[in-house]
Short mmCIF file of C-alpha atoms in Angstrom, two decimals:
data_model
loop_
_atom_site.label_atom_id
_atom_site.label_comp_id
_atom_site.label_asym_id
_atom_site.label_seq_id
_atom_site.Cartn_x
_atom_site.Cartn_y
_atom_site.Cartn_z
CA MET A 94 0.00 0.00 0.00
CA LYS A 95 1.09 3.57 -0.52
CA PHE A 96 0.03 7.21 -0.44
CA ASP A 97 1.47 10.46 -1.70
CA PHE A 98 1.67 14.05 -0.47
CA ASP A 99 2.65 17.46 -1.84
CA ALA A 100 6.46 17.45 -1.86
CA GLU A 101 6.62 21.22 -1.24
CA TYR A 102 5.56 20.61 2.34
CA PHE A 103 7.00 17.12 2.83
CA ASN A 104 10.67 16.73 2.01
CA PRO A 105 11.96 13.33 3.21
CA LEU A 106 15.61 14.39 3.43
CA HIS A 107 14.91 17.55 5.42
CA THR A 108 12.49 15.76 7.71
CA LEU A 109 14.78 12.83 8.46
CA ASP A 110 18.13 14.63 8.48
CA CYS A 111 17.35 17.36 11.03
CA GLY A 112 18.33 15.44 14.17
CA GLN A 113 14.92 14.37 15.42
CA VAL A 114 15.08 10.72 14.34
CA PHE A 115 17.76 8.03 14.10
CA ARG A 116 16.20 4.89 12.58
CA PHE A 117 16.40 5.55 8.86
CA TYR A 118 18.86 4.80 6.09
CA PRO A 119 19.19 5.33 2.32
CA TYR A 120 17.12 2.82 0.39
CA LYS A 121 16.46 2.63 -3.37
CA GLU A 122 15.52 6.18 -4.45
CA GLY A 123 14.79 7.45 -0.95
CA PHE A 124 14.86 6.17 2.62
CA ALA A 125 13.74 3.22 4.69
CA VAL A 126 12.28 4.38 8.01
CA ILE A 127 11.64 2.18 11.04
CA SER A 128 9.52 3.28 14.00
CA ALA A 129 8.80 0.91 16.89
CA ASP A 130 7.79 -2.29 15.04
CA LYS A 131 6.73 -0.65 11.75
CA ALA A 132 8.59 0.34 8.60
CA CYS A 133 8.08 2.33 5.42
CA TYR A 134 9.85 3.39 2.25
CA VAL A 135 9.64 7.13 1.53
CA HIS A 136 10.85 8.77 -1.67
CA SER A 137 10.17 11.62 -4.06
CA GLU A 138 8.43 11.34 -7.42
CA GLY A 139 8.30 14.70 -9.18
CA ASN A 140 6.18 17.06 -7.09
CA LYS A 141 4.97 14.28 -4.81
CA THR A 142 6.46 12.50 -1.82
CA VAL A 143 5.43 8.85 -1.79
CA VAL A 144 5.24 6.59 1.26
CA GLU A 145 4.96 2.82 0.83
CA SER A 146 4.10 0.67 3.84
CA SER A 147 1.79 -2.03 5.13
CA ASP A 148 0.94 0.47 7.90
CA CYS A 149 -0.03 3.57 5.92
CA ASP A 150 -2.27 5.00 8.65
CA TYR A 151 0.59 4.82 11.13
CA PHE A 152 2.99 6.67 8.83
CA TRP A 153 0.43 9.28 7.81
CA HIS A 154 0.30 10.21 11.50
CA TYR A 155 4.06 9.65 11.96
CA PHE A 156 4.85 12.26 9.29
CA ASP A 157 2.23 14.63 10.77
CA LEU A 158 0.39 14.92 7.47
CA ASP A 159 -2.88 16.19 8.91
CA ARG A 160 -1.17 19.46 9.89
CA ASP A 161 -0.98 22.49 7.55
CA TYR A 162 2.67 23.49 7.47
CA SER A 163 2.12 26.42 5.10
CA GLU A 164 0.74 28.36 8.07
CA ILE A 165 3.75 27.38 10.22
CA VAL A 166 6.18 28.52 7.51
CA GLU A 167 4.46 31.91 7.26
CA LYS A 168 4.51 32.25 11.04
CA ALA A 169 8.25 31.55 11.02
CA LYS A 170 8.82 34.35 8.52
CA SER A 171 6.73 36.76 10.59
CA PHE A 172 9.35 36.82 13.36
CA ASN A 173 11.71 38.68 10.95
CA ILE A 174 14.77 36.70 12.01
CA PRO A 175 16.87 36.28 8.83
CA LEU A 176 18.16 32.75 9.54
CA LEU A 177 14.68 31.58 10.53
CA SER A 178 13.05 33.11 7.46
CA ARG A 179 15.62 31.60 5.10
CA SER A 180 15.40 28.18 6.71
CA ALA A 181 11.60 28.12 6.79
CA GLU A 182 11.45 29.04 3.12
CA GLN A 183 14.19 26.71 1.89
CA CYS A 184 13.24 23.83 4.23
CA LYS A 185 9.47 24.21 4.20
CA GLY A 186 9.19 20.47 3.62
CA LEU A 187 10.63 19.73 7.07
CA ARG A 188 7.98 18.19 9.34
CA ILE A 189 8.05 17.35 13.06
CA LEU A 190 7.51 13.61 13.42
CA ASN A 191 5.08 11.88 15.78
CA GLN A 192 7.43 9.21 17.08
CA ASN A 193 7.05 6.31 19.49
CA ARG A 194 7.43 7.70 22.98
CA GLU A 195 9.35 4.90 24.65
CA GLU A 196 11.70 4.70 21.70
CA MET A 197 12.41 8.42 21.99
CA ILE A 198 13.21 8.17 25.69
CA PHE A 199 15.84 5.50 25.12
CA SER A 200 17.12 7.00 21.86
CA PHE A 201 17.78 10.42 23.35
CA ILE A 202 19.45 8.93 26.43
CA ILE A 203 21.85 7.36 23.92
CA SER A 204 22.15 10.66 22.02
CA GLN A 205 23.69 12.72 24.81
CA ASN A 206 27.30 13.75 24.19
CA ASN A 207 27.23 11.73 21.00
CA ASN A 208 27.17 12.20 17.22
CA ILE A 209 24.44 11.07 14.85
CA PRO A 210 26.30 8.29 12.97
CA ARG A 211 27.39 6.76 16.28
CA ILE A 212 23.90 7.11 17.79
CA LYS A 213 22.41 5.33 14.79
CA GLY A 214 24.96 2.52 15.07
CA ILE A 215 24.32 1.96 18.78
CA ILE A 216 20.55 1.93 18.30
CA ASN A 217 20.85 -0.47 15.38
CA ARG A 218 22.96 -2.89 17.43
CA ILE A 219 20.51 -2.70 20.34
CA CYS A 220 17.58 -3.44 18.02
CA GLU A 221 19.39 -6.37 16.41
CA GLY A 222 20.31 -7.75 19.81
CA LEU A 223 17.03 -7.24 21.68
CA GLY A 224 14.29 -6.42 19.18
CA GLU A 225 11.92 -8.83 17.49
CA ARG A 226 12.50 -9.68 13.84
CA VAL A 227 9.58 -8.35 11.77
CA ASP A 228 8.65 -10.10 8.50
CA GLY A 229 12.22 -11.33 8.24
CA LYS A 230 13.24 -7.83 7.10
CA TYR A 231 14.05 -5.58 10.06
CA TYR A 232 14.16 -5.44 13.85
CA ALA A 233 11.61 -3.71 16.04
CA PHE A 234 12.76 -1.36 18.78
CA PRO A 235 12.93 -3.47 21.96
CA LYS A 236 10.39 -3.17 24.74
CA ALA A 237 11.40 -1.61 28.07
CA LYS A 238 11.35 -5.02 29.75
CA ALA A 239 13.91 -6.39 27.29
CA ILE A 240 16.10 -3.33 27.83
CA ALA A 241 15.88 -3.68 31.61
CA GLU A 242 16.76 -7.37 31.52
CA ALA A 243 19.64 -7.08 29.04
CA GLY A 244 22.09 -5.82 31.66
CA ALA A 245 24.67 -3.06 31.47
CA GLU A 246 27.31 -5.27 29.82
CA PHE A 247 25.10 -5.73 26.75
CA PHE A 248 24.81 -1.97 26.26
CA ARG A 249 28.54 -1.47 26.78
CA SER A 250 29.19 -4.06 24.08
CA ALA A 251 26.76 -2.17 21.82
CA GLY A 252 28.84 0.98 22.26
CA ALA A 253 26.61 2.87 24.69
CA GLY A 254 29.47 3.59 27.07
CA TYR A 255 28.53 5.24 30.38
CA ARG A 256 24.89 5.37 29.23
CA ASP A 257 24.65 1.61 29.86
CA VAL A 258 23.34 1.95 33.43
CA TYR A 259 20.99 4.76 32.39
CA LEU A 260 19.31 2.46 29.86
CA VAL A 261 18.97 -0.44 32.28
CA GLU A 262 17.59 1.64 35.15
CA THR A 263 15.20 3.67 33.03
CA GLY A 264 14.14 0.49 31.23
CA ALA A 265 13.32 -1.14 34.57
CA ARG A 266 11.29 1.84 35.71
CA ILE A 267 9.29 2.06 32.48
CA ALA A 268 8.73 -1.70 32.47
CA ALA A 269 7.34 -1.46 35.98
CA GLU A 270 5.31 1.77 35.66
CA GLY A 271 4.63 2.38 31.98
CA ILE A 272 4.54 5.97 30.71
CA GLU A 273 0.81 6.53 30.37
CA ARG A 274 0.80 8.98 33.30
CA LEU A 275 3.15 11.27 31.34
CA GLU A 276 0.89 11.66 28.33
CA SER A 277 -1.56 14.21 29.77
CA LEU A 278 1.08 16.54 31.22
CA ASP A 279 1.86 19.95 29.75
CA ALA A 280 5.42 20.65 28.64
CA PRO A 281 6.82 22.08 31.93
CA ALA A 282 5.27 19.29 34.02
CA LEU A 283 6.41 16.64 31.55
CA LYS A 284 9.97 17.96 31.60
CA ALA A 285 9.96 17.94 35.40
CA GLU A 286 8.86 14.29 35.42
CA LEU A 287 11.31 13.22 32.72
CA LEU A 288 14.17 14.72 34.74
CA LYS A 289 13.42 12.15 37.45
CA TYR A 290 14.45 9.27 35.14
CA THR A 291 18.02 8.01 35.31
CA GLY A 292 20.13 9.50 32.54
CA ILE A 293 17.73 12.26 31.49
CA GLY A 294 18.99 15.83 31.82
CA PRO A 295 17.34 19.09 30.65
CA LYS A 296 18.29 18.86 26.97
CA VAL A 297 17.30 15.19 26.65
CA ALA A 298 14.04 15.94 28.49
CA ASP A 299 13.24 18.73 26.02
CA CYS A 300 14.03 16.45 23.07
CA VAL A 301 11.81 13.67 24.40
CA SER A 302 9.06 16.18 25.17
CA LEU A 303 9.19 17.61 21.64
CA PHE A 304 9.97 14.59 19.47
CA GLY A 305 8.22 11.93 21.55
CA PHE A 306 5.27 13.70 23.13
CA GLY A 307 4.71 16.46 20.58
CA LYS A 308 4.99 19.30 23.11
CA MET A 309 5.60 22.29 20.84
CA THR A 310 6.43 24.60 23.74
CA SER A 311 9.67 22.64 24.21
CA PHE A 312 12.94 24.08 22.88
CA PRO A 313 15.99 21.78 23.19
CA VAL A 314 19.25 23.70 23.47
CA ASP A 315 22.51 22.14 22.32
CA THR A 316 25.77 23.64 21.04
CA TRP A 317 24.12 24.54 17.72
CA ILE A 318 21.25 26.40 19.39
CA GLU A 319 23.70 28.16 21.72
CA LYS A 320 25.61 29.33 18.65
CA ILE A 321 22.38 30.52 16.99
CA TYR A 322 21.30 32.31 20.17
CA ARG A 323 24.58 34.24 20.29
CA GLU A 324 25.05 34.91 16.57
CA ASP A 325 21.48 35.37 15.33
CA PHE A 326 19.72 36.69 18.43
CA GLY A 327 22.61 38.64 19.98
CA GLY A 328 21.98 36.78 23.22
CA THR A 329 24.21 37.01 26.29
CA LEU A 330 22.77 34.29 28.52
CA THR A 331 25.05 31.31 29.17
CA ASN A 332 22.73 28.95 31.07
CA ARG A 333 21.01 26.56 28.67
CA ASP A 334 17.82 26.38 30.75
CA LYS A 335 17.55 30.17 30.64
CA ILE A 336 18.25 30.22 26.89
CA SER A 337 15.50 27.63 26.36
CA LYS A 338 13.03 29.65 28.45
CA TYR A 339 13.89 32.82 26.52
CA LEU A 340 13.30 31.09 23.18
CA VAL A 341 10.02 29.54 24.34
CA GLU A 342 8.86 32.99 25.50
CA THR A 343 9.78 34.31 22.04
CA PHE A 344 8.09 31.61 19.94
CA LYS A 345 5.44 30.29 22.37
CA GLU A 346 3.32 27.48 20.87
CA TYR A 347 5.49 27.49 17.71
CA SER A 348 8.73 26.86 19.64
CA GLY A 349 9.29 23.28 18.53
CA TYR A 350 8.86 24.08 14.86
CA MET A 351 11.15 27.12 15.09
CA GLN A 352 13.79 25.09 16.92
CA GLN A 353 14.00 22.67 14.00
CA TYR A 354 14.08 25.37 11.32
CA LEU A 355 16.84 27.22 13.18
CA PHE A 356 18.85 24.11 14.01
CA TYR A 357 18.69 22.66 10.51
CA GLY A 358 19.19 25.98 8.77
CA LYS A 359 22.35 26.66 10.75
CA ARG A 360 23.70 23.19 10.05
CA LEU A 361 23.10 23.76 6.32
CA ASN A 362 24.73 27.19 6.55
CA LEU A 363 21.68 28.88 5.00
#
């Protein structure tokens, strides 16, 4: 099964390459994408972006295709910040994904003080070692119980380094409690709760809040955003929490979208 969408507002490369997701790789004329226990093939055909999957409804939601991004792009331009305006216009096909929440918690624990190729490698090894084989083609992201029971040595052998204990302890807690109680919280309350999990600091909490729970008043701050804050906003704050609060106060309910336009635009040197 497959569906298509206007490529102007759905660019697979921009959407997948902007740091919000790790389980994708080049495939045929586009990309294979795996989320939880589901997979799709996404590619461009002329002025359309085509998604092929046995779970089309899942990936329609995953790529956030019910949302009108033309309005978000125009809102980005209205702030009159040159980098943001350029990025929103040139990367208007970038979409914020609706990802599996447990997967995002573990993935962003792995992501801290790490680079994207290495993150992707670690996650791939964890999935191959602990995840279920689906249709003989790919591995699902493992459940929290499997992560908890794997033991720290497994994660060290997968390359997770000091994050090994974080994964085991957070896996045990999620296996015991679930995460349903987190789903109804607003962004500040969610961040406060996420900070109580082993291995989750402020930046990881903001990433999980934004990319896992869809809280658009979250604004993760890393070295790229610090650079943008200084160079493009003329900012003088040095505390990342304060920088995040300042940016959320600036962009309000559009914060998550603006974070991705700014982050990706700076990385592309737009």
